[in-house]
Amino acid sequence: MNPLDDRLDALRGTVRPLNYNARAVAALTINPGCGRRAVMDAAGVDKTRIAAQTGFPAPFGMSPFALAHGNAFEAQVKANGCAELLRLLRDKLALPIPEVSYIPLDVVGDLVDRNVRYRRTRNELLQAAQSDGDEPRTLFDHPMLRLRVGGHDVFLEPDVVTFQLGGRFHVIEIKSFAVIDGQADGDQVAAATKQAAVYILALRELLAEVGVPPEAVSHDVILVTPENFSFRATATMIDARQQIDVVRRQLSRLTRIDTLLDALPDGVTLDLAPDADGTPTRPSEELVDALGSVDSRYQPSCLANCELAGFCRDEARTAQSVDVLGPTVRDDLGGLDTIGTALDLARGKRAPSADQREVTRALRHAARLRDALLGGAA
Ligand code: SF4
C-alpha cells in the first residue's frame, strides 16, 4: 500500500475495488480529457451503482440473457483445456501447433490476490519467453496483467487466453457477437480489437521488465466468435497495429492520477455507505456534490462508453456547456464556454472580445445562412 492507494481507497470508501479491464482502459482513451472517469476507475469505484444513486442509471449494459450467452460460449470454447480453441487454431488458421500445455492462471492455490496472481502470470510467461522450446507452454488462461495508466499501476483481468507459438505470444479474444456469412458488426470488431490492443501493451510491459523485446508479443489478435447464429465457433486473425498505436498515444496523454487527486477538495469521497444488505445509504445530493467536485469533460461518445453519461450530460446541459455539442463543434467554437455565449454572439446581442472576433464572424455568417434558408423554405 502506498499513499496514492490510500487516497484512492478514501475516495472509493468502504467497498471493495472493482478490477480494471481493457474495456475501461479503451473507454478512457476515447475521452482522455476526463479526470472524473480517470480517478474513479483508478480508485475502482463502481460507476454503475454511483450513476443509479444519482438518479441517472447507466445508459447501457448487457442484459442477463446476453451475459449468460457470452459466458456459455466462452465456457464451451475453453472446455477440456481449450480443446475447441485448439481445433480452431489448427483448422481455421492453419497454425502448426504440435504439443500443447494449458495453464490456468485465474487462481494460485486458494489465493485470488491480484499481486500473487500477477507474479504467477509473470513467472509463467517469462519461463515461456525464455524457454528453448523443450517444454510445451502454449495456452495461458486468465492471465493477471498490469498496466501503467496515468502514472498509476492498474491490474487488468482479461477474459483472454494468451497463446504462444514459435516464440511469440498472441492475444485471443473470445466474444459472443456473431459472424454471419463471414461478416461481423464493424463497431463490435473495432471495440474488441481495441481491447485486445490494451492487453498486448500490458503483455509487452510485463515482458519488458526482463528485457524481452516488444516483438515477442504479436500485433495480430485472434478473435473467436460464434458463426451464423449457431454456437459453433470460428476464428479470425486481425491486425491490431493501428489500435495499439492509438491506445499507446492516448495513454501517454492522460493526466497523472496524483495530479487529479491533488485538485480535489479535502475529504471528498464517493462512498455509497452501504448498509448491512449492501444498499447505498448516501444521500443523492451529497453524492452529486462530491461528483461535481471532480472535473469532467462530457462528450456525446460518453453515452456509449461510460456509465455516468446520463449524469454528466445533464450536468453539461444545465451549465449550457458547449461540450454537449461534441468535440468537433466545441473546437470550432474555439474557447467559447457556453451555448448561450455562442448564441448571443451570433445574434449580435453581445460584443465579442478581441479573441472572439474570428469565431463571431463565423457564427454570424452561419446565422445569416440559416435565416436565408429558413426564409426560403417559408
Ligand atoms: S460520462 Fe462523465 S465521467 Fe464518464 S467519461 Fe464522460 S464526462 Fe467523464
XYZ file of C-alpha atoms and ligand atoms in Angstrom:
386
model
C 0.000 0.000 0.000
C 1.320 3.464 -0.827
C -0.004 7.000 -0.176
C -1.613 7.145 -3.624
C -3.504 3.893 -2.953
C -4.627 5.286 0.439
C -6.057 8.369 -1.262
C -7.828 6.258 -3.866
C -9.240 3.999 -1.107
C -10.583 7.076 0.709
C -12.222 8.309 -2.486
C -13.878 4.901 -3.090
C -14.943 4.392 0.525
C -15.839 1.172 2.287
C -16.497 -1.194 -0.641
C -14.044 -3.487 -2.405
C -12.369 -2.019 -5.507
C -13.525 -3.163 -8.925
C -10.845 -4.602 -11.171
C -9.876 -2.660 -14.241
C -10.431 -4.296 -17.571
C -9.440 -3.470 -21.108
C -12.883 -2.072 -21.864
C -12.326 0.533 -19.141
C -8.860 1.441 -20.455
C -10.163 1.618 -24.021
C -13.052 3.856 -22.896
C -10.622 6.080 -21.000
C -8.621 6.594 -24.160
C -11.786 7.660 -26.032
C -12.136 10.638 -23.668
C -8.632 11.194 -22.244
C -9.517 14.717 -21.043
C -11.973 13.450 -18.424
C -10.431 13.469 -14.957
C -13.649 12.254 -13.330
C -13.595 8.916 -15.090
C -9.822 8.578 -14.654
C -9.842 8.908 -10.852
C -12.985 6.811 -10.414
C -11.550 3.954 -12.469
C -8.176 4.229 -10.714
C -9.968 4.013 -7.345
C -12.020 1.001 -8.506
C -15.294 2.893 -7.920
C -18.440 1.126 -9.116
C -19.697 3.751 -11.581
C -22.882 1.797 -12.326
C -24.008 1.990 -8.687
C -22.942 5.615 -8.358
C -24.896 6.506 -11.502
C -28.008 4.774 -10.172
C -27.738 6.571 -6.811
C -27.585 9.969 -8.532
C -30.821 9.176 -10.386
C -29.180 8.666 -13.782
C -28.832 4.890 -14.292
C -26.156 3.746 -16.738
C -27.469 4.095 -20.306
C -26.152 0.703 -21.390
C -25.187 -2.679 -20.070
C -25.548 -6.267 -21.139
C -28.863 -7.944 -20.451
C -28.724 -11.023 -18.172
C -29.528 -13.123 -21.248
C -26.619 -11.647 -23.249
C -24.277 -12.146 -20.287
C -25.344 -15.775 -19.862
C -24.980 -16.349 -23.612
C -21.469 -14.854 -23.603
C -20.369 -16.879 -20.586
C -21.753 -20.106 -22.046
C -19.971 -19.522 -25.356
C -16.664 -18.797 -23.635
C -17.035 -21.887 -21.413
C -17.672 -24.032 -24.491
C -14.597 -22.717 -26.315
C -12.400 -23.235 -23.248
C -13.809 -26.626 -22.154
C -11.405 -29.559 -21.750
C -8.263 -27.474 -21.717
C -9.387 -25.277 -24.635
C -9.894 -28.278 -26.971
C -12.309 -26.332 -29.221
C -9.959 -23.365 -29.324
C -7.046 -25.544 -30.387
C -9.130 -27.103 -33.142
C -9.894 -23.609 -34.463
C -6.274 -22.526 -34.344
C -5.228 -25.631 -36.269
C -8.112 -25.902 -38.742
C -9.287 -22.338 -39.352
C -5.988 -20.515 -39.059
C -3.769 -23.412 -40.151
C -1.389 -22.834 -37.273
C 1.117 -25.615 -36.683
C 0.603 -26.500 -33.026
C 2.459 -29.692 -32.193
C 2.193 -30.095 -28.436
C 0.109 -28.124 -26.033
C 0.083 -27.308 -22.388
C -2.840 -25.460 -20.833
C -2.026 -23.262 -17.843
C -4.956 -21.689 -15.956
C -3.878 -18.532 -14.150
C -7.134 -17.418 -12.529
C -6.244 -18.736 -9.059
C -2.990 -19.611 -7.315
C -3.817 -22.401 -4.873
C -6.502 -20.864 -2.655
C -5.252 -17.377 -3.384
C -7.009 -14.944 -5.625
C -4.958 -11.911 -4.521
C -4.138 -9.753 -7.532
C -0.468 -9.291 -6.665
C 0.008 -13.035 -6.185
C -1.759 -13.785 -9.462
C 0.268 -11.150 -11.291
C 3.548 -12.668 -10.034
C 2.408 -16.148 -11.095
C 1.424 -14.865 -14.560
C 4.748 -13.079 -14.827
C 6.736 -16.187 -13.866
C 4.868 -18.443 -16.284
C 5.136 -16.033 -19.219
C 8.797 -15.299 -18.559
C 9.610 -19.009 -18.406
C 7.804 -19.454 -21.703
C 9.554 -16.469 -23.286
C 12.958 -17.706 -22.186
C 12.419 -21.433 -22.794
C 14.314 -23.244 -25.516
C 11.149 -24.988 -26.649
C 11.813 -28.297 -24.826
C 8.671 -27.955 -22.762
C 5.395 -27.079 -24.466
C 3.919 -23.968 -22.798
C 1.216 -22.938 -25.136
C -2.048 -21.641 -23.633
C -2.292 -19.291 -20.649
C -5.873 -18.753 -19.475
C -6.955 -15.679 -17.463
C -3.535 -14.077 -17.012
C -3.412 -11.203 -14.487
C -1.687 -8.262 -16.143
C -0.669 -4.785 -15.063
C -0.547 -1.540 -16.981
C 0.607 1.967 -16.112
C -2.390 4.298 -16.526
C -1.993 7.969 -15.596
C 1.216 7.203 -13.692
C -0.558 4.546 -11.615
C -0.318 0.743 -11.956
C -3.677 -0.890 -12.579
C -4.396 -4.611 -12.708
C -6.130 -5.963 -15.759
C -8.033 -9.193 -15.593
C -8.558 -10.289 -19.140
C -11.017 -12.966 -20.104
C -8.494 -13.873 -22.746
C -6.158 -16.639 -23.474
C -2.589 -15.839 -24.300
C -1.170 -18.219 -26.785
C 2.480 -18.833 -27.555
C 3.585 -20.077 -30.937
C 7.038 -20.009 -32.479
C 8.385 -17.930 -29.596
C 5.693 -15.216 -29.971
C 2.681 -14.561 -27.787
C -0.732 -13.872 -29.293
C -3.797 -12.488 -27.582
C -7.016 -14.409 -28.150
C -10.287 -12.542 -27.567
C -13.437 -14.652 -27.199
C -16.544 -12.610 -27.961
C -20.160 -13.685 -28.247
C -21.266 -11.441 -31.139
C -21.906 -13.424 -34.288
C -20.028 -13.573 -37.569
C -22.662 -14.054 -40.269
C -21.545 -15.153 -43.729
C -18.021 -14.058 -42.856
C -19.149 -10.563 -41.754
C -19.310 -9.178 -38.216
C -20.554 -5.840 -36.919
C -17.722 -3.377 -37.620
C -18.142 -1.438 -34.361
C -18.039 -4.601 -32.275
C -14.934 -5.861 -34.065
C -13.252 -2.454 -33.619
C -14.090 -2.417 -29.888
C -12.810 -5.983 -29.410
C -9.598 -5.174 -31.293
C -9.023 -2.068 -29.198
C -9.473 -4.075 -26.000
C -7.019 -6.670 -27.282
C -4.588 -3.821 -28.046
C -4.689 -2.878 -24.358
C -3.744 -6.450 -23.402
C -0.966 -6.504 -25.984
C 0.522 -3.358 -24.446
C 0.199 -4.821 -20.927
C 1.879 -8.053 -22.038
C 4.693 -6.094 -23.676
C 5.109 -4.057 -20.481
C 5.364 -7.239 -18.417
C 7.956 -8.845 -20.682
C 9.936 -5.610 -20.983
C 10.687 -5.830 -17.231
C 13.211 -8.562 -18.049
C 14.366 -7.185 -21.357
C 12.146 -9.216 -23.691
C 11.557 -7.058 -26.806
C 8.015 -5.937 -27.751
C 8.063 -8.052 -30.923
C 7.706 -11.112 -28.657
C 4.007 -10.187 -28.463
C 2.349 -10.294 -31.870
C 0.299 -7.358 -33.140
C -2.113 -9.897 -34.637
C -5.134 -10.683 -32.486
C -7.106 -13.894 -32.791
C -10.824 -13.168 -32.476
C -13.053 -16.141 -31.653
C -16.805 -15.673 -32.183
C -19.939 -17.741 -32.870
C -20.678 -18.424 -36.529
C -24.014 -17.882 -38.306
C -26.436 -17.729 -35.323
C -25.103 -21.049 -34.002
C -22.906 -21.879 -31.025
C -20.233 -23.173 -33.410
C -17.060 -21.122 -33.039
C -14.960 -19.544 -35.746
C -11.635 -17.701 -35.577
C -10.304 -14.656 -37.410
C -6.844 -13.095 -37.349
C -6.922 -9.282 -37.059
C -4.036 -6.841 -37.436
C -4.240 -4.545 -34.369
C -1.238 -2.277 -35.147
C -3.347 0.817 -35.632
C -5.288 0.300 -32.385
C -2.050 -0.386 -30.466
C -0.644 2.948 -31.659
C -3.862 4.799 -30.787
C -4.094 3.319 -27.272
C -0.398 3.958 -26.606
C -0.682 7.567 -27.766
C -3.847 8.241 -25.774
C -2.430 6.651 -22.613
C 0.578 8.941 -22.853
C -1.789 11.954 -22.888
C -3.613 11.085 -19.672
C -3.135 13.415 -16.737
C -1.380 11.754 -13.815
C -3.765 10.355 -11.195
C -1.915 12.065 -8.311
C -2.271 15.444 -10.083
C -6.016 14.866 -10.444
C -6.304 13.874 -6.766
C -4.370 16.998 -5.709
C -7.083 19.134 -7.326
C -9.888 17.587 -5.212
C -11.255 19.271 -2.076
C -10.075 17.753 1.209
C -12.120 14.810 2.422
C -14.165 14.311 -0.740
C -15.428 10.755 -1.071
C -17.716 8.788 -3.383
C -18.509 6.279 -0.650
C -22.052 4.917 -1.061
C -22.070 3.997 2.649
C -23.866 0.665 2.072
C -25.891 -0.830 4.913
C -25.611 -4.463 6.049
C -27.560 -5.597 2.952
C -25.330 -3.598 0.631
C -27.987 -0.959 -0.108
C -26.450 2.520 -0.523
C -27.418 4.964 2.234
C -25.527 8.014 0.960
C -27.956 10.830 0.170
C -28.082 11.516 -3.542
C -27.472 15.288 -3.110
C -24.250 14.628 -1.188
C -23.050 12.257 -3.885
C -23.899 14.748 -6.635
C -21.869 17.433 -4.805
C -18.914 15.061 -4.442
C -19.059 14.105 -8.132
C -19.316 17.762 -9.114
C -16.007 18.469 -7.373
C -14.182 16.171 -9.823
C -13.556 17.764 -13.225
C -15.225 16.058 -16.182
C -15.250 16.519 -19.949
C -18.576 15.321 -21.265
C -18.867 14.466 -24.952
C -21.647 12.615 -26.796
C -19.492 9.487 -27.203
C -19.734 9.074 -23.402
C -23.260 7.745 -23.951
C -21.857 4.555 -25.453
C -18.791 4.269 -23.249
C -19.317 5.474 -19.693
C -21.816 4.512 -17.024
C -22.024 8.110 -15.789
C -23.067 9.541 -19.141
C -26.636 10.403 -18.080
C -25.407 12.305 -15.049
C -22.637 14.142 -16.903
C -24.864 15.032 -19.848
C -27.441 16.550 -17.508
C -24.692 18.479 -15.716
C -23.303 19.773 -19.030
C -26.775 20.712 -20.323
C -27.614 22.563 -17.114
C -24.372 24.522 -17.457
C -25.156 25.156 -21.173
C -21.710 23.732 -21.852
C -20.595 23.515 -25.481
C -19.328 20.009 -24.582
C -22.804 18.601 -25.331
C -22.283 19.547 -29.000
C -19.320 17.187 -29.342
C -15.571 17.775 -29.680
C -15.673 18.964 -33.325
C -18.164 21.767 -32.705
C -16.533 22.571 -29.348
C -13.182 23.001 -31.085
C -14.791 25.068 -33.867
C -16.223 27.370 -31.213
C -12.646 27.981 -30.112
C -12.748 28.788 -26.417
C -16.437 29.758 -26.014
C -17.625 28.002 -22.868
C -21.395 28.115 -23.164
C -24.011 27.741 -25.856
C -25.652 30.920 -24.536
C -22.485 32.936 -25.239
C -22.291 31.481 -28.764
C -25.960 32.344 -29.465
C -25.601 35.876 -28.073
C -22.534 36.489 -30.237
C -24.293 35.056 -33.302
C -27.356 37.270 -32.800
C -25.333 40.390 -32.096
C -26.616 40.598 -28.523
C -23.109 40.649 -27.214
C -19.917 42.379 -28.374
C -17.034 39.962 -28.947
C -13.754 40.318 -27.101
C -10.587 40.554 -29.214
C -10.025 36.779 -29.210
C -13.702 36.073 -30.002
C -13.840 38.186 -33.193
C -12.976 35.406 -35.635
C -15.409 32.863 -34.206
C -18.077 35.590 -34.006
C -17.674 36.340 -37.736
C -18.157 32.623 -38.473
C -21.183 32.395 -36.166
C -22.878 35.435 -37.715
C -22.226 34.108 -41.206
C -23.791 30.771 -40.183
C -26.764 32.621 -38.634
C -27.332 34.580 -41.870
C -27.226 31.374 -43.932
C -29.665 29.721 -41.569
C -32.060 32.672 -41.723
C -31.854 32.733 -45.539
C -32.557 29.008 -45.750
C -35.467 29.179 -43.316
C -36.789 32.291 -45.082
C -36.550 30.482 -48.430
C -38.364 27.466 -47.047
C -41.217 29.612 -45.627
S -19.648 10.287 -18.796
Fe -18.728 11.760 -17.420
S -17.250 10.624 -16.197
Fe -17.756 9.390 -17.973
S -16.159 9.887 -19.467
Fe -17.940 11.187 -19.905
S -17.567 13.073 -18.789
Fe -16.181 11.524 -17.955
